[in-house]
């Protein structure tokens, strides 16, 4: 069994913001896997159970707000006895250009508060994640303001494509394994950033 968790903030005012890239991928997955809706709201999150190939999968949007994401993800994973290697987290990444996606098997939080909280509750950095580039903040721009701001029209077009590719990457990870998915999807779209900037 797998848990695919997209990170974001639950209020309507955050829809379409950079920090909600993870939520946007869950929306695409719900559509791709049969127009699903997230019906259950236990474990401080909205989730549904489905299948990808032969695997049972939970799709989750934590409703805790970004900085407390682990308070939803980890209890849900524990309840369904999902190992950390099968907790796939989708998060925004300011060090990548809009439209870039990167799959990693494990890693530090890299300054991302949502990932930091998951690591704290899981007591481990060894869970897979897909990081979605949302662009760097301006030189004098406040980070919180940047990640809670919407995309420009040009960026939005790049992001729509990234959400589709990230959803396909999720399916590939479950069906083919993470190594094959990394080979397939970890190709830099922009060529501007180093793979693990």
Short mmCIF file of N, CA and C in Angstrom, two decimals:
data_model
loop_
_atom_site.label_atom_id
_atom_site.label_comp_id
_atom_site.label_asym_id
_atom_site.label_seq_id
_atom_site.Cartn_x
_atom_site.Cartn_y
_atom_site.Cartn_z
N UNK A 1 0.84 -1.20 0.00
CA UNK A 1 0.00 0.00 0.00
C UNK A 1 0.88 1.25 0.00
N UNK A 2 0.40 2.28 -0.69
CA UNK A 2 1.11 3.55 -0.79
C UNK A 2 0.25 4.69 -0.25
N UNK A 3 0.91 5.71 0.26
CA UNK A 3 0.26 6.97 0.60
C UNK A 3 0.91 8.07 -0.25
N UNK A 4 0.10 8.74 -1.06
CA UNK A 4 0.59 9.88 -1.85
C UNK A 4 -0.02 11.13 -1.25
N UNK A 5 0.83 11.97 -0.67
CA UNK A 5 0.36 13.16 0.05
C UNK A 5 0.86 14.42 -0.64
N UNK A 6 -0.07 15.27 -1.05
CA UNK A 6 0.28 16.56 -1.63
C UNK A 6 0.20 17.63 -0.56
N UNK A 7 1.23 18.44 -0.44
CA UNK A 7 1.25 19.47 0.61
C UNK A 7 0.63 20.77 0.12
N UNK A 8 0.01 21.49 1.06
CA UNK A 8 -0.62 22.77 0.74
C UNK A 8 -1.36 23.32 1.94
N UNK A 9 -2.11 24.38 1.70
CA UNK A 9 -2.96 25.00 2.73
C UNK A 9 -4.42 24.87 2.31
N UNK A 10 -5.32 24.58 3.25
CA UNK A 10 -6.68 24.21 2.89
C UNK A 10 -7.67 25.31 2.50
N UNK A 11 -7.45 26.55 2.86
CA UNK A 11 -8.47 27.57 2.56
C UNK A 11 -8.49 27.95 1.08
N UNK A 12 -9.67 28.41 0.63
CA UNK A 12 -9.84 28.79 -0.78
C UNK A 12 -8.86 29.86 -1.23
N UNK A 13 -8.50 30.76 -0.31
CA UNK A 13 -7.61 31.86 -0.69
C UNK A 13 -6.21 31.37 -1.09
N UNK A 14 -5.88 30.12 -0.75
CA UNK A 14 -4.56 29.59 -1.09
C UNK A 14 -4.56 28.78 -2.40
N UNK A 15 -5.72 28.56 -2.98
CA UNK A 15 -5.79 27.81 -4.24
C UNK A 15 -4.99 28.55 -5.31
N UNK A 16 -4.14 27.82 -6.01
CA UNK A 16 -3.36 28.44 -7.08
C UNK A 16 -2.09 29.13 -6.64
N UNK A 17 -1.78 29.08 -5.33
CA UNK A 17 -0.53 29.68 -4.87
C UNK A 17 0.62 28.69 -4.99
N UNK A 18 1.84 29.20 -4.89
CA UNK A 18 3.03 28.36 -5.06
C UNK A 18 3.09 27.25 -4.02
N UNK A 19 2.73 27.57 -2.80
CA UNK A 19 2.80 26.58 -1.72
C UNK A 19 1.82 25.43 -1.92
N UNK A 20 0.81 25.61 -2.77
CA UNK A 20 -0.21 24.58 -2.96
C UNK A 20 0.03 23.69 -4.17
N UNK A 21 1.27 23.67 -4.66
CA UNK A 21 1.59 22.82 -5.82
C UNK A 21 1.28 21.35 -5.55
N UNK A 22 1.53 20.90 -4.32
CA UNK A 22 1.25 19.50 -3.97
C UNK A 22 -0.24 19.17 -4.05
N UNK A 23 -1.07 20.09 -3.53
CA UNK A 23 -2.53 19.91 -3.63
C UNK A 23 -2.95 19.79 -5.10
N UNK A 24 -2.35 20.62 -5.95
CA UNK A 24 -2.72 20.65 -7.37
C UNK A 24 -2.44 19.30 -8.04
N UNK A 25 -1.35 18.64 -7.65
CA UNK A 25 -1.04 17.32 -8.23
C UNK A 25 -2.05 16.28 -7.76
N UNK A 26 -2.46 16.36 -6.50
CA UNK A 26 -3.50 15.43 -6.01
C UNK A 26 -4.79 15.62 -6.81
N UNK A 27 -5.13 16.86 -7.13
CA UNK A 27 -6.32 17.12 -7.96
C UNK A 27 -6.20 16.43 -9.31
N UNK A 28 -5.02 16.51 -9.93
CA UNK A 28 -4.80 15.86 -11.23
C UNK A 28 -4.89 14.35 -11.09
N UNK A 29 -4.29 13.80 -10.04
CA UNK A 29 -4.35 12.35 -9.81
C UNK A 29 -5.79 11.88 -9.63
N UNK A 30 -6.57 12.63 -8.86
CA UNK A 30 -7.98 12.28 -8.65
C UNK A 30 -8.71 12.20 -10.00
N UNK A 31 -8.43 13.15 -10.86
CA UNK A 31 -9.06 13.18 -12.19
C UNK A 31 -8.59 11.99 -13.04
N UNK A 32 -7.26 11.79 -13.06
CA UNK A 32 -6.67 10.72 -13.89
C UNK A 32 -7.14 9.33 -13.47
N UNK A 33 -7.37 9.15 -12.17
CA UNK A 33 -7.69 7.82 -11.65
C UNK A 33 -9.19 7.58 -11.54
N UNK A 34 -9.98 8.38 -12.24
CA UNK A 34 -11.42 8.10 -12.31
C UNK A 34 -12.31 9.13 -11.68
N UNK A 35 -11.92 10.41 -11.76
CA UNK A 35 -12.72 11.51 -11.19
C UNK A 35 -13.09 11.24 -9.73
N UNK A 36 -12.07 10.93 -8.96
CA UNK A 36 -12.27 10.63 -7.53
C UNK A 36 -12.46 11.91 -6.74
N UNK A 37 -13.10 11.79 -5.59
CA UNK A 37 -13.16 12.92 -4.66
C UNK A 37 -12.60 12.46 -3.32
N UNK A 38 -12.03 13.40 -2.58
CA UNK A 38 -11.44 13.07 -1.28
C UNK A 38 -12.55 13.11 -0.24
N UNK A 39 -13.12 11.94 0.04
CA UNK A 39 -14.35 11.88 0.83
C UNK A 39 -14.10 11.79 2.33
N UNK A 40 -13.06 11.09 2.74
CA UNK A 40 -12.80 10.90 4.17
C UNK A 40 -12.06 12.11 4.73
N UNK A 41 -12.41 12.51 5.94
CA UNK A 41 -11.74 13.66 6.57
C UNK A 41 -11.23 13.33 7.97
N UNK A 42 -10.82 12.08 8.18
CA UNK A 42 -10.19 11.71 9.45
C UNK A 42 -8.70 12.03 9.35
N UNK A 43 -8.00 11.87 10.45
CA UNK A 43 -6.55 12.09 10.49
C UNK A 43 -6.15 13.50 10.05
N UNK A 44 -7.03 14.45 10.30
CA UNK A 44 -6.76 15.87 9.98
C UNK A 44 -6.39 16.05 8.51
N UNK A 45 -7.03 15.27 7.66
CA UNK A 45 -6.77 15.38 6.23
C UNK A 45 -7.97 14.92 5.43
N UNK A 46 -7.98 15.27 4.14
CA UNK A 46 -9.01 14.78 3.22
C UNK A 46 -8.34 13.74 2.33
N UNK A 47 -8.91 12.52 2.31
CA UNK A 47 -8.25 11.46 1.55
C UNK A 47 -9.27 10.50 0.94
N UNK A 48 -8.77 9.70 0.00
CA UNK A 48 -9.57 8.65 -0.60
C UNK A 48 -8.67 7.46 -0.89
N UNK A 49 -9.28 6.29 -0.99
CA UNK A 49 -8.52 5.07 -1.29
C UNK A 49 -8.82 4.66 -2.73
N UNK A 50 -7.78 4.28 -3.46
CA UNK A 50 -7.96 3.87 -4.85
C UNK A 50 -6.91 2.80 -5.17
N UNK A 51 -6.76 2.49 -6.46
CA UNK A 51 -5.73 1.53 -6.87
C UNK A 51 -4.93 2.12 -8.02
N UNK A 52 -3.64 1.84 -8.02
CA UNK A 52 -2.78 2.09 -9.18
C UNK A 52 -2.16 0.75 -9.52
N UNK A 53 -2.54 0.20 -10.65
CA UNK A 53 -2.10 -1.16 -10.98
C UNK A 53 -2.61 -2.12 -9.93
N UNK A 54 -1.71 -2.92 -9.36
CA UNK A 54 -2.11 -3.91 -8.35
C UNK A 54 -2.03 -3.37 -6.93
N UNK A 55 -1.58 -2.11 -6.79
CA UNK A 55 -1.35 -1.54 -5.46
C UNK A 55 -2.54 -0.70 -4.97
N UNK A 56 -2.86 -0.88 -3.68
CA UNK A 56 -3.80 0.04 -3.03
C UNK A 56 -3.08 1.34 -2.72
N UNK A 57 -3.76 2.46 -2.93
CA UNK A 57 -3.13 3.77 -2.76
C UNK A 57 -4.10 4.71 -2.04
N UNK A 58 -3.57 5.48 -1.10
CA UNK A 58 -4.33 6.56 -0.47
C UNK A 58 -3.84 7.88 -1.07
N UNK A 59 -4.76 8.72 -1.47
CA UNK A 59 -4.44 10.07 -1.93
C UNK A 59 -4.87 11.03 -0.82
N UNK A 60 -3.96 11.90 -0.39
CA UNK A 60 -4.22 12.73 0.80
C UNK A 60 -3.85 14.18 0.58
N UNK A 61 -4.72 15.07 1.06
CA UNK A 61 -4.39 16.48 1.26
C UNK A 61 -4.48 16.74 2.76
N UNK A 62 -3.35 16.96 3.44
CA UNK A 62 -3.42 17.31 4.86
C UNK A 62 -4.19 18.64 5.02
N UNK A 63 -5.04 18.71 6.04
CA UNK A 63 -5.81 19.92 6.30
C UNK A 63 -5.28 20.68 7.52
N UNK A 64 -4.04 20.41 7.86
CA UNK A 64 -3.41 20.98 9.06
C UNK A 64 -2.75 22.32 8.79
N UNK A 65 -2.72 22.76 7.55
CA UNK A 65 -1.86 23.84 7.06
C UNK A 65 -0.43 23.29 6.92
N UNK A 66 0.29 23.90 6.00
CA UNK A 66 1.58 23.40 5.55
C UNK A 66 2.53 23.01 6.68
N UNK A 67 2.71 23.91 7.65
CA UNK A 67 3.77 23.72 8.65
C UNK A 67 3.52 22.57 9.61
N UNK A 68 2.31 21.99 9.58
CA UNK A 68 1.98 20.86 10.46
C UNK A 68 1.59 19.62 9.65
N UNK A 69 2.08 19.53 8.43
CA UNK A 69 1.69 18.43 7.53
C UNK A 69 1.90 17.05 8.13
N UNK A 70 2.96 16.88 8.91
CA UNK A 70 3.27 15.57 9.50
C UNK A 70 2.20 15.10 10.47
N UNK A 71 1.42 16.04 11.05
CA UNK A 71 0.38 15.67 12.01
C UNK A 71 -0.80 14.96 11.35
N UNK A 72 -0.89 15.08 10.04
CA UNK A 72 -1.90 14.34 9.28
C UNK A 72 -1.30 13.10 8.62
N UNK A 73 -0.16 13.29 7.95
CA UNK A 73 0.44 12.22 7.14
C UNK A 73 0.88 11.03 7.99
N UNK A 74 1.60 11.29 9.06
CA UNK A 74 2.20 10.19 9.82
C UNK A 74 1.15 9.33 10.55
N UNK A 75 0.15 9.91 11.25
CA UNK A 75 -0.88 9.06 11.86
C UNK A 75 -1.66 8.23 10.84
N UNK A 76 -1.94 8.81 9.67
CA UNK A 76 -2.65 8.06 8.62
C UNK A 76 -1.80 6.89 8.14
N UNK A 77 -0.53 7.13 7.89
CA UNK A 77 0.38 6.07 7.46
C UNK A 77 0.50 4.98 8.52
N UNK A 78 0.56 5.39 9.78
CA UNK A 78 0.68 4.41 10.87
C UNK A 78 -0.58 3.56 10.98
N UNK A 79 -1.75 4.20 10.83
CA UNK A 79 -3.02 3.48 10.92
C UNK A 79 -3.12 2.39 9.86
N UNK A 80 -2.70 2.73 8.63
CA UNK A 80 -2.78 1.76 7.53
C UNK A 80 -1.50 0.94 7.37
N UNK A 81 -0.57 1.09 8.34
CA UNK A 81 0.68 0.32 8.36
C UNK A 81 1.47 0.48 7.04
N UNK A 82 1.58 1.72 6.60
CA UNK A 82 2.31 2.01 5.37
C UNK A 82 3.76 2.33 5.73
N UNK A 83 4.73 1.59 5.17
CA UNK A 83 6.13 1.86 5.50
C UNK A 83 6.58 3.20 4.95
N UNK A 84 7.58 3.80 5.57
CA UNK A 84 8.02 5.15 5.17
C UNK A 84 8.48 5.20 3.71
N UNK A 85 8.99 4.08 3.20
CA UNK A 85 9.44 4.03 1.80
C UNK A 85 8.28 4.15 0.82
N UNK A 86 7.05 4.00 1.32
CA UNK A 86 5.84 4.10 0.49
C UNK A 86 5.02 5.35 0.81
N UNK A 87 5.62 6.29 1.54
CA UNK A 87 4.97 7.58 1.78
C UNK A 87 5.57 8.57 0.78
N UNK A 88 4.84 8.85 -0.28
CA UNK A 88 5.32 9.73 -1.36
C UNK A 88 4.74 11.13 -1.14
N UNK A 89 5.63 12.11 -0.96
CA UNK A 89 5.21 13.47 -0.62
C UNK A 89 5.47 14.41 -1.80
N UNK A 90 4.49 15.24 -2.11
CA UNK A 90 4.58 16.21 -3.20
C UNK A 90 4.68 17.61 -2.59
N UNK A 91 5.78 18.31 -2.89
CA UNK A 91 5.95 19.63 -2.29
C UNK A 91 6.50 20.64 -3.28
N UNK A 92 6.29 21.92 -2.97
CA UNK A 92 6.84 23.01 -3.78
C UNK A 92 8.33 23.18 -3.48
N UNK A 93 9.07 23.70 -4.45
CA UNK A 93 10.52 23.87 -4.30
C UNK A 93 10.94 25.19 -4.95
N UNK A 94 11.40 26.13 -4.11
CA UNK A 94 11.74 27.47 -4.64
C UNK A 94 13.07 27.51 -5.37
N UNK A 95 13.91 26.48 -5.21
CA UNK A 95 15.21 26.51 -5.88
C UNK A 95 15.15 25.95 -7.31
N UNK A 96 13.97 25.52 -7.75
CA UNK A 96 13.78 25.07 -9.13
C UNK A 96 12.87 26.05 -9.86
N UNK A 97 13.07 26.19 -11.15
CA UNK A 97 12.22 27.05 -11.97
C UNK A 97 10.82 26.46 -12.08
N UNK A 98 9.80 27.31 -12.28
CA UNK A 98 8.44 26.80 -12.47
C UNK A 98 8.41 25.80 -13.65
N UNK A 99 7.81 24.65 -13.40
CA UNK A 99 7.72 23.63 -14.44
C UNK A 99 8.69 22.48 -14.25
N UNK A 100 9.77 22.69 -13.48
CA UNK A 100 10.72 21.60 -13.22
C UNK A 100 10.18 20.70 -12.12
N UNK A 101 10.37 19.39 -12.26
CA UNK A 101 10.04 18.47 -11.18
C UNK A 101 11.24 17.57 -10.92
N UNK A 102 11.39 17.11 -9.70
CA UNK A 102 12.51 16.25 -9.33
C UNK A 102 12.06 15.21 -8.33
N UNK A 103 12.31 13.94 -8.63
CA UNK A 103 12.01 12.83 -7.72
C UNK A 103 13.26 12.53 -6.90
N UNK A 104 13.08 12.37 -5.60
CA UNK A 104 14.18 11.94 -4.73
C UNK A 104 13.70 10.82 -3.81
N UNK A 105 14.59 9.88 -3.51
CA UNK A 105 14.24 8.76 -2.63
C UNK A 105 14.16 9.19 -1.17
N UNK A 106 14.95 10.19 -0.82
CA UNK A 106 15.03 10.65 0.58
C UNK A 106 15.76 11.98 0.57
N UNK A 107 15.91 12.59 1.75
CA UNK A 107 16.66 13.84 1.80
C UNK A 107 16.21 14.72 2.94
N UNK A 108 16.95 15.78 3.15
CA UNK A 108 16.63 16.73 4.22
C UNK A 108 15.42 17.58 3.81
N UNK A 109 14.97 18.41 4.73
CA UNK A 109 13.83 19.29 4.45
C UNK A 109 14.23 20.43 3.52
N UNK A 110 15.52 20.77 3.49
CA UNK A 110 15.97 21.85 2.63
C UNK A 110 15.30 23.18 2.93
N UNK A 111 14.98 23.40 4.20
CA UNK A 111 14.34 24.66 4.60
C UNK A 111 12.83 24.69 4.40
N UNK A 112 12.24 23.58 3.91
CA UNK A 112 10.79 23.53 3.67
C UNK A 112 10.09 23.10 4.95
N UNK A 113 9.23 23.97 5.50
CA UNK A 113 8.62 23.69 6.80
C UNK A 113 7.68 22.49 6.80
N UNK A 114 7.00 22.26 5.68
CA UNK A 114 6.13 21.09 5.60
C UNK A 114 6.93 19.80 5.68
N UNK A 115 8.01 19.71 4.91
CA UNK A 115 8.88 18.53 4.96
C UNK A 115 9.53 18.39 6.32
N UNK A 116 9.91 19.52 6.91
CA UNK A 116 10.54 19.52 8.24
C UNK A 116 9.61 18.87 9.27
N UNK A 117 8.33 19.20 9.21
CA UNK A 117 7.36 18.66 10.15
C UNK A 117 7.12 17.17 9.93
N UNK A 118 7.10 16.75 8.67
CA UNK A 118 6.95 15.31 8.37
C UNK A 118 8.15 14.53 8.92
N UNK A 119 9.35 15.05 8.68
CA UNK A 119 10.57 14.40 9.17
C UNK A 119 10.54 14.30 10.70
N UNK A 120 10.10 15.36 11.37
CA UNK A 120 10.03 15.37 12.84
C UNK A 120 9.07 14.30 13.36
N UNK A 121 7.92 14.14 12.71
CA UNK A 121 6.93 13.16 13.17
C UNK A 121 7.27 11.73 12.76
N UNK A 122 7.94 11.60 11.62
CA UNK A 122 8.30 10.27 11.12
C UNK A 122 9.62 9.80 11.73
N UNK A 123 10.38 10.74 12.30
CA UNK A 123 11.72 10.45 12.84
C UNK A 123 12.63 9.86 11.77
N UNK A 124 12.45 10.34 10.55
CA UNK A 124 13.25 9.83 9.43
C UNK A 124 13.16 10.78 8.25
N UNK A 125 14.25 10.84 7.48
CA UNK A 125 14.26 11.58 6.21
C UNK A 125 14.08 10.63 5.03
N UNK A 126 13.94 9.34 5.33
CA UNK A 126 13.96 8.31 4.28
C UNK A 126 12.57 8.00 3.75
N UNK A 127 11.97 9.00 3.14
CA UNK A 127 10.70 8.79 2.43
C UNK A 127 10.83 9.49 1.07
N UNK A 128 10.22 8.94 0.02
CA UNK A 128 10.35 9.54 -1.31
C UNK A 128 9.53 10.82 -1.43
N UNK A 129 9.99 11.70 -2.31
CA UNK A 129 9.23 12.93 -2.54
C UNK A 129 9.43 13.38 -3.98
N UNK A 130 8.44 14.14 -4.46
CA UNK A 130 8.54 14.81 -5.75
C UNK A 130 8.49 16.30 -5.45
N UNK A 131 9.54 17.01 -5.84
CA UNK A 131 9.61 18.45 -5.60
C UNK A 131 9.24 19.18 -6.89
N UNK A 132 8.32 20.11 -6.77
CA UNK A 132 7.84 20.87 -7.93
C UNK A 132 8.39 22.29 -7.88
N UNK A 133 9.15 22.65 -8.89
CA UNK A 133 9.71 23.99 -8.95
C UNK A 133 8.63 25.05 -9.02
N UNK A 134 8.76 26.08 -8.19
CA UNK A 134 7.79 27.20 -8.20
C UNK A 134 8.49 28.54 -8.39
N UNK A 135 9.81 28.51 -8.60
CA UNK A 135 10.56 29.74 -8.83
C UNK A 135 11.07 30.38 -7.55
N UNK A 136 12.20 31.05 -7.68
CA UNK A 136 12.83 31.71 -6.53
C UNK A 136 12.15 33.04 -6.22
N UNK A 137 12.27 33.47 -4.98
CA UNK A 137 11.71 34.76 -4.58
C UNK A 137 12.60 35.89 -5.10
N UNK A 138 12.01 37.07 -5.21
CA UNK A 138 12.79 38.24 -5.60
C UNK A 138 13.80 38.60 -4.52
N UNK A 139 14.79 39.39 -4.88
CA UNK A 139 15.90 39.71 -3.96
C UNK A 139 15.41 40.31 -2.64
N UNK A 140 14.44 41.21 -2.71
CA UNK A 140 13.95 41.86 -1.49
C UNK A 140 12.58 41.34 -1.05
N UNK A 141 12.11 40.27 -1.71
CA UNK A 141 10.78 39.74 -1.41
C UNK A 141 10.82 38.85 -0.17
N UNK A 142 9.79 38.94 0.65
CA UNK A 142 9.65 38.08 1.81
C UNK A 142 9.30 36.66 1.35
N UNK A 143 9.94 35.64 1.92
CA UNK A 143 9.72 34.25 1.49
C UNK A 143 8.27 33.83 1.66
N UNK A 144 7.68 34.14 2.82
CA UNK A 144 6.28 33.76 3.06
C UNK A 144 5.36 34.40 2.02
N UNK A 145 5.62 35.67 1.70
CA UNK A 145 4.81 36.34 0.68
C UNK A 145 4.97 35.64 -0.67
N UNK A 146 6.20 35.24 -0.99
CA UNK A 146 6.47 34.58 -2.28
C UNK A 146 5.71 33.27 -2.41
N UNK A 147 5.84 32.39 -1.41
CA UNK A 147 5.23 31.06 -1.55
C UNK A 147 3.71 31.11 -1.44
N UNK A 148 3.17 32.18 -0.86
CA UNK A 148 1.70 32.31 -0.77
C UNK A 148 1.13 33.17 -1.90
N UNK A 149 1.98 33.50 -2.87
CA UNK A 149 1.51 34.32 -4.00
C UNK A 149 1.13 33.43 -5.18
N UNK A 150 0.25 33.91 -6.06
CA UNK A 150 -0.12 33.12 -7.25
C UNK A 150 0.96 33.20 -8.32
N UNK A 151 0.86 32.32 -9.29
CA UNK A 151 1.78 32.32 -10.42
C UNK A 151 1.37 33.36 -11.45
N UNK A 152 2.34 33.82 -12.23
CA UNK A 152 2.01 34.66 -13.38
C UNK A 152 1.35 33.77 -14.43
N UNK A 153 0.79 34.38 -15.46
CA UNK A 153 0.12 33.58 -16.51
C UNK A 153 1.10 32.63 -17.19
N UNK A 154 2.31 33.14 -17.48
CA UNK A 154 3.32 32.30 -18.12
C UNK A 154 3.74 31.15 -17.21
N UNK A 155 3.94 31.46 -15.93
CA UNK A 155 4.31 30.42 -14.96
C UNK A 155 3.18 29.40 -14.81
N UNK A 156 1.95 29.87 -14.82
CA UNK A 156 0.81 28.97 -14.64
C UNK A 156 0.77 27.91 -15.73
N UNK A 157 1.08 28.30 -16.97
CA UNK A 157 1.11 27.34 -18.08
C UNK A 157 2.19 26.29 -17.83
N UNK A 158 3.35 26.72 -17.33
CA UNK A 158 4.43 25.78 -17.00
C UNK A 158 3.98 24.84 -15.88
N UNK A 159 3.29 25.38 -14.90
CA UNK A 159 2.87 24.58 -13.74
C UNK A 159 1.81 23.55 -14.10
N UNK A 160 0.88 23.93 -14.98
CA UNK A 160 -0.15 22.95 -15.39
C UNK A 160 0.52 21.72 -15.99
N UNK A 161 1.55 21.96 -16.81
CA UNK A 161 2.31 20.87 -17.41
C UNK A 161 3.05 20.07 -16.33
N UNK A 162 3.63 20.78 -15.35
CA UNK A 162 4.36 20.12 -14.26
C UNK A 162 3.43 19.25 -13.42
N UNK A 163 2.21 19.74 -13.15
CA UNK A 163 1.26 18.94 -12.36
C UNK A 163 0.92 17.63 -13.08
N UNK A 164 0.73 17.71 -14.39
CA UNK A 164 0.43 16.51 -15.18
C UNK A 164 1.60 15.53 -15.12
N UNK A 165 2.83 16.06 -15.32
CA UNK A 165 4.00 15.19 -15.29
C UNK A 165 4.23 14.60 -13.91
N UNK A 166 4.01 15.39 -12.87
CA UNK A 166 4.18 14.89 -11.50
C UNK A 166 3.16 13.78 -11.19
N UNK A 167 1.94 13.94 -11.68
CA UNK A 167 0.92 12.90 -11.49
C UNK A 167 1.34 11.61 -12.20
N UNK A 168 1.85 11.74 -13.42
CA UNK A 168 2.34 10.57 -14.15
C UNK A 168 3.53 9.94 -13.43
N UNK A 169 4.38 10.78 -12.83
CA UNK A 169 5.53 10.28 -12.07
C UNK A 169 5.07 9.49 -10.85
N UNK A 170 4.02 9.95 -10.17
CA UNK A 170 3.46 9.22 -9.02
C UNK A 170 3.02 7.82 -9.46
N UNK A 171 2.31 7.77 -10.56
CA UNK A 171 1.81 6.48 -11.08
C UNK A 171 2.99 5.58 -11.45
N UNK A 172 4.02 6.15 -12.08
CA UNK A 172 5.20 5.38 -12.46
C UNK A 172 5.94 4.83 -11.24
N UNK A 173 6.04 5.64 -10.19
CA UNK A 173 6.72 5.19 -8.96
C UNK A 173 6.02 3.98 -8.38
N UNK A 174 4.69 4.03 -8.32
CA UNK A 174 3.93 2.91 -7.75
C UNK A 174 4.00 1.68 -8.65
N UNK A 175 3.88 1.89 -9.96
CA UNK A 175 3.81 0.75 -10.89
C UNK A 175 5.18 0.16 -11.23
N UNK A 176 6.19 1.03 -11.41
CA UNK A 176 7.49 0.57 -11.93
C UNK A 176 8.63 0.64 -10.93
N UNK A 177 8.41 1.33 -9.82
CA UNK A 177 9.49 1.53 -8.85
C UNK A 177 10.13 2.89 -9.02
N UNK A 178 10.73 3.38 -7.94
CA UNK A 178 11.24 4.74 -7.93
C UNK A 178 12.46 4.92 -8.84
N UNK A 179 13.31 3.90 -8.95
CA UNK A 179 14.51 4.05 -9.79
C UNK A 179 14.14 4.30 -11.25
N UNK A 180 13.20 3.51 -11.74
CA UNK A 180 12.77 3.67 -13.13
C UNK A 180 12.07 5.02 -13.33
N UNK A 181 11.26 5.41 -12.35
CA UNK A 181 10.57 6.70 -12.44
C UNK A 181 11.57 7.86 -12.43
N UNK A 182 12.63 7.76 -11.64
CA UNK A 182 13.65 8.80 -11.60
C UNK A 182 14.34 8.92 -12.96
N UNK A 183 14.66 7.78 -13.57
CA UNK A 183 15.29 7.80 -14.90
C UNK A 183 14.39 8.46 -15.93
N UNK A 184 13.09 8.24 -15.77
CA UNK A 184 12.12 8.74 -16.76
C UNK A 184 11.80 10.22 -16.57
N UNK A 185 11.70 10.67 -15.32
CA UNK A 185 11.17 12.01 -15.05
C UNK A 185 12.19 13.03 -14.55
N UNK A 186 13.36 12.58 -14.07
CA UNK A 186 14.35 13.53 -13.56
C UNK A 186 15.21 14.12 -14.68
N UNK A 187 14.56 14.63 -15.70
CA UNK A 187 15.25 15.31 -16.78
C UNK A 187 14.93 16.78 -16.61
N UNK A 188 15.95 17.59 -16.50
CA UNK A 188 15.70 19.01 -16.26
C UNK A 188 15.01 19.64 -17.46
N UNK A 189 13.87 20.24 -17.19
CA UNK A 189 13.08 20.87 -18.26
C UNK A 189 13.73 22.18 -18.70
N UNK A 190 14.25 22.92 -17.71
CA UNK A 190 14.78 24.25 -18.00
C UNK A 190 16.29 24.25 -18.24
N UNK A 191 16.98 23.36 -17.54
CA UNK A 191 18.44 23.33 -17.65
C UNK A 191 19.13 24.44 -16.89
N UNK A 192 18.41 25.15 -16.01
CA UNK A 192 18.99 26.28 -15.29
C UNK A 192 19.58 25.89 -13.94
N UNK A 193 18.92 24.93 -13.28
CA UNK A 193 19.35 24.59 -11.93
C UNK A 193 20.07 23.25 -11.89
N UNK A 194 20.93 23.11 -10.92
CA UNK A 194 21.54 21.81 -10.69
C UNK A 194 20.49 20.88 -10.11
N UNK A 195 20.67 19.59 -10.29
CA UNK A 195 19.66 18.61 -9.89
C UNK A 195 19.27 18.74 -8.42
N UNK A 196 20.22 19.01 -7.56
CA UNK A 196 19.89 19.10 -6.14
C UNK A 196 20.30 20.44 -5.55
N UNK A 197 19.95 21.50 -6.24
CA UNK A 197 20.30 22.85 -5.77
C UNK A 197 19.62 23.12 -4.45
#
